[in-house]
Structure formats: C-alpha cells, structure tokens
Short mmCIF file of C-alpha atoms in Angstrom, two decimals:
data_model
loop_
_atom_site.label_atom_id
_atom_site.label_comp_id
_atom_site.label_asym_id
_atom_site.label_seq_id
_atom_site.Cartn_x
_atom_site.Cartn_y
_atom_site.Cartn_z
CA UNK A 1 6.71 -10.50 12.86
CA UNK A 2 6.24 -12.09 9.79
CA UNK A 3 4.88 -10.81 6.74
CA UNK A 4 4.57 -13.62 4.46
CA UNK A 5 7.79 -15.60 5.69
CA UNK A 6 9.42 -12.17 5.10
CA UNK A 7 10.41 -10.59 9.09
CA UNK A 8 10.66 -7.06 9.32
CA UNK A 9 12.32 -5.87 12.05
CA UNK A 10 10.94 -2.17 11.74
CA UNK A 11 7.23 -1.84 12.28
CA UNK A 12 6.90 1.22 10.36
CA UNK A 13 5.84 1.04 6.68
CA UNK A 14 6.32 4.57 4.75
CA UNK A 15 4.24 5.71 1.74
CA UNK A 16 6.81 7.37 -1.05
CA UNK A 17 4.23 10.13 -2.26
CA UNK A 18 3.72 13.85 -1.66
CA UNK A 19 7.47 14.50 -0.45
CA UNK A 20 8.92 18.12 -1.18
CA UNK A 21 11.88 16.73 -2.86
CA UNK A 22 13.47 13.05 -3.87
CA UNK A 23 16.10 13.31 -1.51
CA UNK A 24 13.85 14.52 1.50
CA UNK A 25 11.60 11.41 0.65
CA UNK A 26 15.01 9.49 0.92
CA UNK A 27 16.04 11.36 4.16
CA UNK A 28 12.90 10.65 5.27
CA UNK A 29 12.52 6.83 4.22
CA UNK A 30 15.94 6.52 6.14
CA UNK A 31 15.02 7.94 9.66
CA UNK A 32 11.78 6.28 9.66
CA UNK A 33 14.01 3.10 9.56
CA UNK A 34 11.39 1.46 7.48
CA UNK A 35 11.62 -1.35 5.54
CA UNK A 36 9.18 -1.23 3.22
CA UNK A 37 7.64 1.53 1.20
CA UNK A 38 4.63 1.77 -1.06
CA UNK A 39 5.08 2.50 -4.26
CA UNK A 40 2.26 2.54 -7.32
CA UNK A 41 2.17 2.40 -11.51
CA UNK A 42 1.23 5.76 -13.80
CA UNK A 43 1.51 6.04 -16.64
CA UNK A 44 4.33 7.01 -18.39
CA UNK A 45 5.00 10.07 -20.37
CA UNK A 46 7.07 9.17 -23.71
CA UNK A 47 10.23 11.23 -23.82
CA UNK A 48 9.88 12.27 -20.19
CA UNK A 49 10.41 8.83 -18.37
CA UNK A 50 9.77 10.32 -15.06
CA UNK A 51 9.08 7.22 -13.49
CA UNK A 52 12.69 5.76 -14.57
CA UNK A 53 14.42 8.35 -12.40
CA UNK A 54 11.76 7.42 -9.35
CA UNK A 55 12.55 3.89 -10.06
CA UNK A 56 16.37 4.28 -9.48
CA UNK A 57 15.53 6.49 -6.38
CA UNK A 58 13.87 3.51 -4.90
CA UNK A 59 16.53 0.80 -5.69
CA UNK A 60 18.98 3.44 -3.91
CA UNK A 61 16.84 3.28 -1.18
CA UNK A 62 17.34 -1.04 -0.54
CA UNK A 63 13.96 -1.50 1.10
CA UNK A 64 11.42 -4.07 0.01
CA UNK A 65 8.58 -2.36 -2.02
CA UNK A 66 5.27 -3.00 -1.62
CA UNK A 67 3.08 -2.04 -5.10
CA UNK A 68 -0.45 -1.03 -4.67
CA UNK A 69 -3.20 -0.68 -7.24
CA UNK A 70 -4.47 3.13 -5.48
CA UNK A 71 -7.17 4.59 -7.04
CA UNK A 72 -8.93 1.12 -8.65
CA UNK A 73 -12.20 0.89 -8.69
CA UNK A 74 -12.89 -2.40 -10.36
CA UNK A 75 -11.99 -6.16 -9.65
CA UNK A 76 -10.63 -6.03 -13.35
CA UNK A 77 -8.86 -2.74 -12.97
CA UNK A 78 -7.16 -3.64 -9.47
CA UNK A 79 -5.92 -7.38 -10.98
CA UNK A 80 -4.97 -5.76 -14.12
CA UNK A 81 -3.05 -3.48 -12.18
CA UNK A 82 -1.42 -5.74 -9.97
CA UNK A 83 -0.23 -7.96 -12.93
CA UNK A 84 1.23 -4.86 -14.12
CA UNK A 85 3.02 -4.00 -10.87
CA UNK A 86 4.26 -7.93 -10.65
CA UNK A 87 6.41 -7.23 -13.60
CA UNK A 88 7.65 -4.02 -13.13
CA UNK A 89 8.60 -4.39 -9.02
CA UNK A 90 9.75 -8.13 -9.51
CA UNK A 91 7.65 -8.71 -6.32
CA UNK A 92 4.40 -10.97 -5.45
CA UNK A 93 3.56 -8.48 -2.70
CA UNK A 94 0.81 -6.12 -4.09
CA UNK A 95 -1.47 -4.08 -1.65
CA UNK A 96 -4.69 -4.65 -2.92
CA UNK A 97 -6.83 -1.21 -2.87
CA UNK A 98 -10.08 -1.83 -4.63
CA UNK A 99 -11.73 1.88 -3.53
CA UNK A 100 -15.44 2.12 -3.08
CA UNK A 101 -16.63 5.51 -2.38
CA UNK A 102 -15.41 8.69 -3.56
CA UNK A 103 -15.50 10.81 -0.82
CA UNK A 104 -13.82 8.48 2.01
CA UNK A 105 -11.88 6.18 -0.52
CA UNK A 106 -13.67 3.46 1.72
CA UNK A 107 -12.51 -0.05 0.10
CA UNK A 108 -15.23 -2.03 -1.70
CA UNK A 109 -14.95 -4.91 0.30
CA UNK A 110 -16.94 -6.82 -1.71
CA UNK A 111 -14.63 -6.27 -4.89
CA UNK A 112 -11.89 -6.75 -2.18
CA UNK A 113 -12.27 -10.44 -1.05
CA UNK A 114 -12.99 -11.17 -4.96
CA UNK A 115 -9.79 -9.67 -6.00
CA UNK A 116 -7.54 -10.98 -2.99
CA UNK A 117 -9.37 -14.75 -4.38
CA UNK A 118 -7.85 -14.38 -7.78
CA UNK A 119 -4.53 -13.05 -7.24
CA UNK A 120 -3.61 -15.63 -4.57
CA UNK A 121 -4.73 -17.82 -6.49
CA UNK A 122 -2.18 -16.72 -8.97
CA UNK A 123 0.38 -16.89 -6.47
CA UNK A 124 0.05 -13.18 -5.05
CA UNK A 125 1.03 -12.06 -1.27
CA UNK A 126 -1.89 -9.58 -1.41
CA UNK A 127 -2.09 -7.11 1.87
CA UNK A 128 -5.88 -6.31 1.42
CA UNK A 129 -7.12 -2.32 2.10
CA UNK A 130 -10.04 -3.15 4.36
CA UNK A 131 -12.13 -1.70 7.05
CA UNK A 132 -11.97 -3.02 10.67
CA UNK A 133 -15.42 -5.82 9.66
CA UNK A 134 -14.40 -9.21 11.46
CA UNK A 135 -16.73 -10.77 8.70
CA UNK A 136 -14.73 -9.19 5.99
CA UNK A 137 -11.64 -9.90 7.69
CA UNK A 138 -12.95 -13.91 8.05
CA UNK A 139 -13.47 -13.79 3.91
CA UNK A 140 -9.72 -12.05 2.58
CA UNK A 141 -8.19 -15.06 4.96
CA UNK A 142 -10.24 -17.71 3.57
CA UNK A 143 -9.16 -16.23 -0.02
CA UNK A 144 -5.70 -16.72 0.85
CA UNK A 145 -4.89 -13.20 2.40
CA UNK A 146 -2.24 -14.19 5.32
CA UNK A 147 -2.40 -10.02 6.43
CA UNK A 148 -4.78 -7.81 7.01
CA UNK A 149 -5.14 -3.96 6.54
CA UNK A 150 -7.77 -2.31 8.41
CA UNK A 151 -7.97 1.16 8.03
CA UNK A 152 -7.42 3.38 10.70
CA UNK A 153 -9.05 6.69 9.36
CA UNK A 154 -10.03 7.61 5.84
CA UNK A 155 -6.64 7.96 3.86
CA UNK A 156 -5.08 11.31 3.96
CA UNK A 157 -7.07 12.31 6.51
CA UNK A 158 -5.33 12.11 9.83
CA UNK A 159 -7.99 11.28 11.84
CA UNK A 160 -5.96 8.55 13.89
CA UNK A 161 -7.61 5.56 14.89
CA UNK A 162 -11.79 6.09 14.41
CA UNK A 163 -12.47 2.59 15.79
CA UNK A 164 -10.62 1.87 18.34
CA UNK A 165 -13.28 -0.92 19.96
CA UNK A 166 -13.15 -2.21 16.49
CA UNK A 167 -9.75 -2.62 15.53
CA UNK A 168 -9.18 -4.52 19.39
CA UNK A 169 -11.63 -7.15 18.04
CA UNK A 170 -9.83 -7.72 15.03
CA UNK A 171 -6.78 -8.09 16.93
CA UNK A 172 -8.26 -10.42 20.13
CA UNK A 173 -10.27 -12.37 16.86
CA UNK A 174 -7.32 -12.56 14.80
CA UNK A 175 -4.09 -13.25 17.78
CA UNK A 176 -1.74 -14.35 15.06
CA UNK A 177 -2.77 -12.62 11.57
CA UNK A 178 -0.21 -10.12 10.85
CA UNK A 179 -2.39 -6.88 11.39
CA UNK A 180 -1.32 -3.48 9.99
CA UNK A 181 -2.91 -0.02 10.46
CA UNK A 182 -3.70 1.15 6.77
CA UNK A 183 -4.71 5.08 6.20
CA UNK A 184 -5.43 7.86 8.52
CA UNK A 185 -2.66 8.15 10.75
CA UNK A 186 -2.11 11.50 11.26
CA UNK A 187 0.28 11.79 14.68
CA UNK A 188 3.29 9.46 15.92
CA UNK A 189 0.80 9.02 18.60
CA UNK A 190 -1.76 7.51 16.58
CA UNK A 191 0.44 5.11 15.38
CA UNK A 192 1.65 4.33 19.29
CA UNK A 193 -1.83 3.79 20.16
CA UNK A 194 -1.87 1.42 17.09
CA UNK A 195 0.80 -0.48 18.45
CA UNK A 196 -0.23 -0.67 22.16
CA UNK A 197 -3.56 -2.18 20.70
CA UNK A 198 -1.37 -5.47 19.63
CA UNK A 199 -1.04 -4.22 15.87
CA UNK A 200 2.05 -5.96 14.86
CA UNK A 201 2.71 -2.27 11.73
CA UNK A 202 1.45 0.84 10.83
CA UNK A 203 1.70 2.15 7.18
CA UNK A 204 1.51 5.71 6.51
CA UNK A 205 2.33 8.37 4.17
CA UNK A 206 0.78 11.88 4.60
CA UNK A 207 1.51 12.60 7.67
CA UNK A 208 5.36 12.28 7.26
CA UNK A 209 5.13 13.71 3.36
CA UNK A 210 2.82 16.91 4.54
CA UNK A 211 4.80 17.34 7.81
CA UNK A 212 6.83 20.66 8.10
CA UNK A 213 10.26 18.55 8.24
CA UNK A 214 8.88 15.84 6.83
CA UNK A 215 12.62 14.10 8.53
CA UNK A 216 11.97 15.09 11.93
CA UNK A 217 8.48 13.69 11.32
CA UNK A 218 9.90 10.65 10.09
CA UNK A 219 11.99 9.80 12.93
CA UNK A 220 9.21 10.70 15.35
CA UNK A 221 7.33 7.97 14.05
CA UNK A 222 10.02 5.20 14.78
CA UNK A 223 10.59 6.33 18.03
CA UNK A 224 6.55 6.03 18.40
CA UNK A 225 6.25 2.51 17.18
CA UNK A 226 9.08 0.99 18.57
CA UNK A 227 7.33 2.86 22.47
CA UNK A 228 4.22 1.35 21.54
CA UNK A 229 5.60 -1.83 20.92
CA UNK A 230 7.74 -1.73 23.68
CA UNK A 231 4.71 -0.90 26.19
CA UNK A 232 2.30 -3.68 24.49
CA UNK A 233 5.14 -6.38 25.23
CA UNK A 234 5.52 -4.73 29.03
CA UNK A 235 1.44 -5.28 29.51
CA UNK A 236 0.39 -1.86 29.91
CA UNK A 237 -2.20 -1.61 33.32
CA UNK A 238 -5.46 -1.97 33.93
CA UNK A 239 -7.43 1.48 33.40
CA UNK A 240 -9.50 2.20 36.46
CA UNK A 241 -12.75 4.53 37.34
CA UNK A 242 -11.33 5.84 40.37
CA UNK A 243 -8.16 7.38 41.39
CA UNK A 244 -5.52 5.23 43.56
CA UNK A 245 -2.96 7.27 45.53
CA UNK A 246 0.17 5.86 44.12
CA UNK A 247 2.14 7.03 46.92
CA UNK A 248 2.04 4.94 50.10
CA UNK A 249 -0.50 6.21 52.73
CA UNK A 250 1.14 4.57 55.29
CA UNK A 251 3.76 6.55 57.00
CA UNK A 252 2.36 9.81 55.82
CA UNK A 253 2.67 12.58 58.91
CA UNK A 254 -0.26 13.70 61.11
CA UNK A 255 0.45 17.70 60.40
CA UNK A 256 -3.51 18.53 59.86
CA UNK U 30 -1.99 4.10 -37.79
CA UNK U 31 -4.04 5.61 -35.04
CA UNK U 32 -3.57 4.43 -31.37
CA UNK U 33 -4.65 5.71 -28.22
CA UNK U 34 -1.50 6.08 -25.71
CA UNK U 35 -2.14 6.62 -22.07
CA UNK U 36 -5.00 8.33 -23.29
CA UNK U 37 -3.76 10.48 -26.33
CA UNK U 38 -4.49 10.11 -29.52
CA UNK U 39 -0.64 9.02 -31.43
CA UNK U 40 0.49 8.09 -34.82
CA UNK U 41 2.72 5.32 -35.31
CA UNK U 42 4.08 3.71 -38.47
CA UNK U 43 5.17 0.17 -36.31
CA UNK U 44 2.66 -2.65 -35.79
CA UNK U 45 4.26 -4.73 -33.25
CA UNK U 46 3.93 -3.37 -29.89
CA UNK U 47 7.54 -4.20 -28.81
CA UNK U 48 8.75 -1.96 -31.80
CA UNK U 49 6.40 0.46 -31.23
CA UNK U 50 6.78 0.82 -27.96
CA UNK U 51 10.56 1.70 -29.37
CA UNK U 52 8.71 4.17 -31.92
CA UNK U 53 7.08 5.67 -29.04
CA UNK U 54 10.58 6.80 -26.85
CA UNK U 55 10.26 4.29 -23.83
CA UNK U 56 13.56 2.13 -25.14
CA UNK U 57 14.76 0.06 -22.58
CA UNK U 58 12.71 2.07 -19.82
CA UNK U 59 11.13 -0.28 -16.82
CA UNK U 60 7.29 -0.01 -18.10
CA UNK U 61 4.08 -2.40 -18.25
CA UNK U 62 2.30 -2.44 -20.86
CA UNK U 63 -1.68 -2.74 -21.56
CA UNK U 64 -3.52 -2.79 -24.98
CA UNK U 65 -7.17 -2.55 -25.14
CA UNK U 66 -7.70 -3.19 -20.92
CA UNK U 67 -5.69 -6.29 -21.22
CA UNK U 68 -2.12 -6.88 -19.45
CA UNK U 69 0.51 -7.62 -21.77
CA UNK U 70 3.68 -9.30 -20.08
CA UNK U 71 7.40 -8.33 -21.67
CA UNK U 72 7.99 -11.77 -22.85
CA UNK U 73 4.52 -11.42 -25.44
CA UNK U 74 5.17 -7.49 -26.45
CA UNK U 75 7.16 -8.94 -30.00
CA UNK U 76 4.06 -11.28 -30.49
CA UNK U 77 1.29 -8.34 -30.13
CA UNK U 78 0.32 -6.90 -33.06
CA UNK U 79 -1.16 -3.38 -32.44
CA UNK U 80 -4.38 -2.20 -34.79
CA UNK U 81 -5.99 1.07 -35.66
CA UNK U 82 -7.84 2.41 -32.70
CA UNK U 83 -6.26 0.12 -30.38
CA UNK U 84 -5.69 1.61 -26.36
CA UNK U 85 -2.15 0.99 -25.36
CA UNK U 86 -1.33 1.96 -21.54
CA UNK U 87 2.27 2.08 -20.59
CA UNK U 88 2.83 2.49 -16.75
CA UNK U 89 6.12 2.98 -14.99
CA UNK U 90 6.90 3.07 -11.17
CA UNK U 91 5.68 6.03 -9.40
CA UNK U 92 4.82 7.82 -5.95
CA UNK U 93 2.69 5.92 -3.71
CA UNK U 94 0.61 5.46 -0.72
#
C-alpha cells in the first residue's frame, strides 16, 4: 500500500511514547517490524537538551517518522505546530491531531478539515486524526488529505474497535483511500480485526509501551497484522445464523 | 531584557534570536523556534530581533503517539 507514493511493506505503525527505557522502545520498534513511528515537538529545556538524545535514538532506529501536532487544540496551534515539526523532522508527513474534547481527545473535525486545507495547500502529506464520519471523511479528501485516520477507540484507551459497522463503511465508501486505524487499540487482536475489515495499517502506541514486555507485545502485534492481512486477502467466509455440520453426513454409521 | 522562554520568565543580554538562542544553551541543538505564537524558520532566526516581553518557544523532537 501506498502512503503518499511512499509503500510500506509493514502494516504496523508504532507510537515512540511511554516506553520503560530508550532501548526497550528500540527493541520494541524493531520486533514490531514497523516502519514508521510517531514522534511529536516539546519544548526544550536549555542545558538539558533531552530531546537531542531522543532525536539520535530515532535516526538509530532508520524508520520514516511521522510528526504529529498531539495535544492541539486550535487550527493556529496545530499549523503552527506542524511548520515546526517540518523543519525539525525534514519530512512533509505530519499527522494532523486537532483535539476537541477533553475527556475522549475526540478530534475537532471541524478544525480538522480546515487545518488538513491549509497545510496541503502548503505542500503537506497530512494523515488527518478523525472519527469514522463518511461526511468528514468526504471533506479531509477534498482538502487534499490522500489518507485517512479514523479512530478506533478513544486514544489510550484500549477499547479496540467501538465502531465496527462504521469503520466497514468507510472502507466499502472509500475502496482505495489508504485507511489506518488511529487510537484505541488495545490487543493484537484488535488490530487483526482492523485488518480483516480491509484497513490497509494500524497505528498504536499504548498498548505496546504499557504492555508488561512491551517486546513480546511488540512482536505480537506483527504477527497480528500480517494474520489479518493474510485472512482479508484469503476472503474470510460468510458468517451464518445456523450451525452447518462441517463434517460430511454422508457415510456416517447407523450405531443409534 | 525580559523574555518569556517555554514559559519562564529569562534574562538575556542578546537581541537577535539566533544569538540568543546561543545565550540561552541550545547551540547547534535540532530545535524550532516560535516568538510571540508565530513560527520562525532557521534560515530567518539572524533576522529576528527579540523585544522585552517577547514569548519565545523552542521545541525539540520528543515521545509521541
């Protein structure tokens, strides 16, 4: 699949926060097999420079990385911020969180499709935060967006996928949109149910950070997206009300 | 002079943002910079001249979801 003309073999994206350690974010980055991880801009503490020794952590790592502007709650504040990130990452890719409510970090759509308007027009590759809306979904593409992000869940929260009905329409709406599952994957298998749905990536963070062996946890989500994958491409069956013996009743003995 | 830094009141005796950011500590370190809300690209930071009171944010990679 292609992410703006970029293909990405792995379909696993991998948040860089909330890891015990730098090198167990590394180990981790590595048996996730992803290609891309999210990374953000803080500010900076004079004399401490603690994002300079995060900075060469990432390079070490040689995946792409994908800047976000977490935690804006503006139009200004989220194009501000991905100016910011432009320079700093030496990357047009910038996922585009404009946050809305407090409690569920739901996106402002509304601030969403304005923002995603003015940075493509400035030549960004913006992968929008958004909710599962088809109308939303219709807006970010007609302001340039060539991905979507629907949410699965509300981020950190691990819910899995709360609208699974919803996220099918996007997909049967939008057949060849680049879709990714954004936030609240919790479980490898929400992120193989993601996949068998036709999403063409998951990106995730907490649950591999928070994990007990955040490693093992890692690698037990690329096994889960590459299965879910795999079965979407093998055309999983048709789900049935009643049950079908699935061994042959002809043949079977007369021993009642 | 008086700026704000990342939200902390600082005192600096350079004007132009590209020294002071050298006043400051950050050196050669990979930051952005922002004065008063407004992005200021590398290439303008020796044309910016800082004033009492002004907000300067510098931001540098970090952690992310």
């Amino acid at each position: 699949m292609l992410f703006y003309d970029v293909e990405l073999a792995s379909p696993l994206m991998l948040g860089t926060a909330q890891y015990p350690s730098p090198a167990i974010l590394a180990a981790a980055v590595q048996a996730s097999g992803a290609e891309v991880v999210t990374v953000s801009l803080r500010r900076e503490a004079s004399g401490n420079l603690a994002g300079q020794a995060f900075w060469s952590i990432i390079g070490a790592l040689g995946t792409r990385v994908l800047p976000n502007t977490a935690g804006c709650r503006t139009v200004k504040e989220a194009v501000t911020t991905a100016h910011m990130a432009r320079e700093v990452f030496g990357t047009p890719w910038i996922k585009l969180e404009v946050i809305g409510e407090e409690d569920t970090l739901q996106p402002d759509v509304f601030g969403l499709v304005e923002a995603a308007r003015i940075l493509t027009e400035e030549g960004f590759q913006v992968f929008p935060y958004t909710t599962e809306d088809l109308v939303v979904a219709e807006r970010l593409l007609a302001a340039g967006c060539r991905v979507l992000m629907p949410w699965g869940a509300p981020i950190g929260s691990g819910r899995g996928l709360n609208n699974v009905f919803g996220l099918k329409m996007l997909r049967a709406h939008f057949p060849d949109v680049p879709l990714v599952v954004d936030a609240g994957i919790g479980l490898p298998s929400h992120a193989a149910a993601a996949m068998e749905l036709g999403f063409d990536a998951v990106l995730l963070n907490t649950a591999v950070a928070k994990a007990g062996d955040p490693v093992g946890m890692a690698k037990a989500f690329a096994l889960a997206v590459e299965a879910g994958r795999l079965a979407r491409h093998s055309i999983p069956m048709e789900p049935r009300e009643m049950a079908s013996p699935s061994t042959p009743v002809i043949g079977k003995a007369m021993l009642a | 002079m008086k700026i704000i830094l990342n939200g902390e009141e600082r005192e600096i005796e350079e004007r132009i943002l590209s020294h002071a950011l050298c006043e400051l500590d950050f050196g050669d370190a990979v930051v952005a910079t922002a004065v008063n809300e407004r992005f200021v690209p590398a290439s303008q930071r020796s044309a910016i001249e800082l004033n009492d009171g002004d907000r300067l944010e510098v931001l540098a990679p970090m952690q992310g979801g």
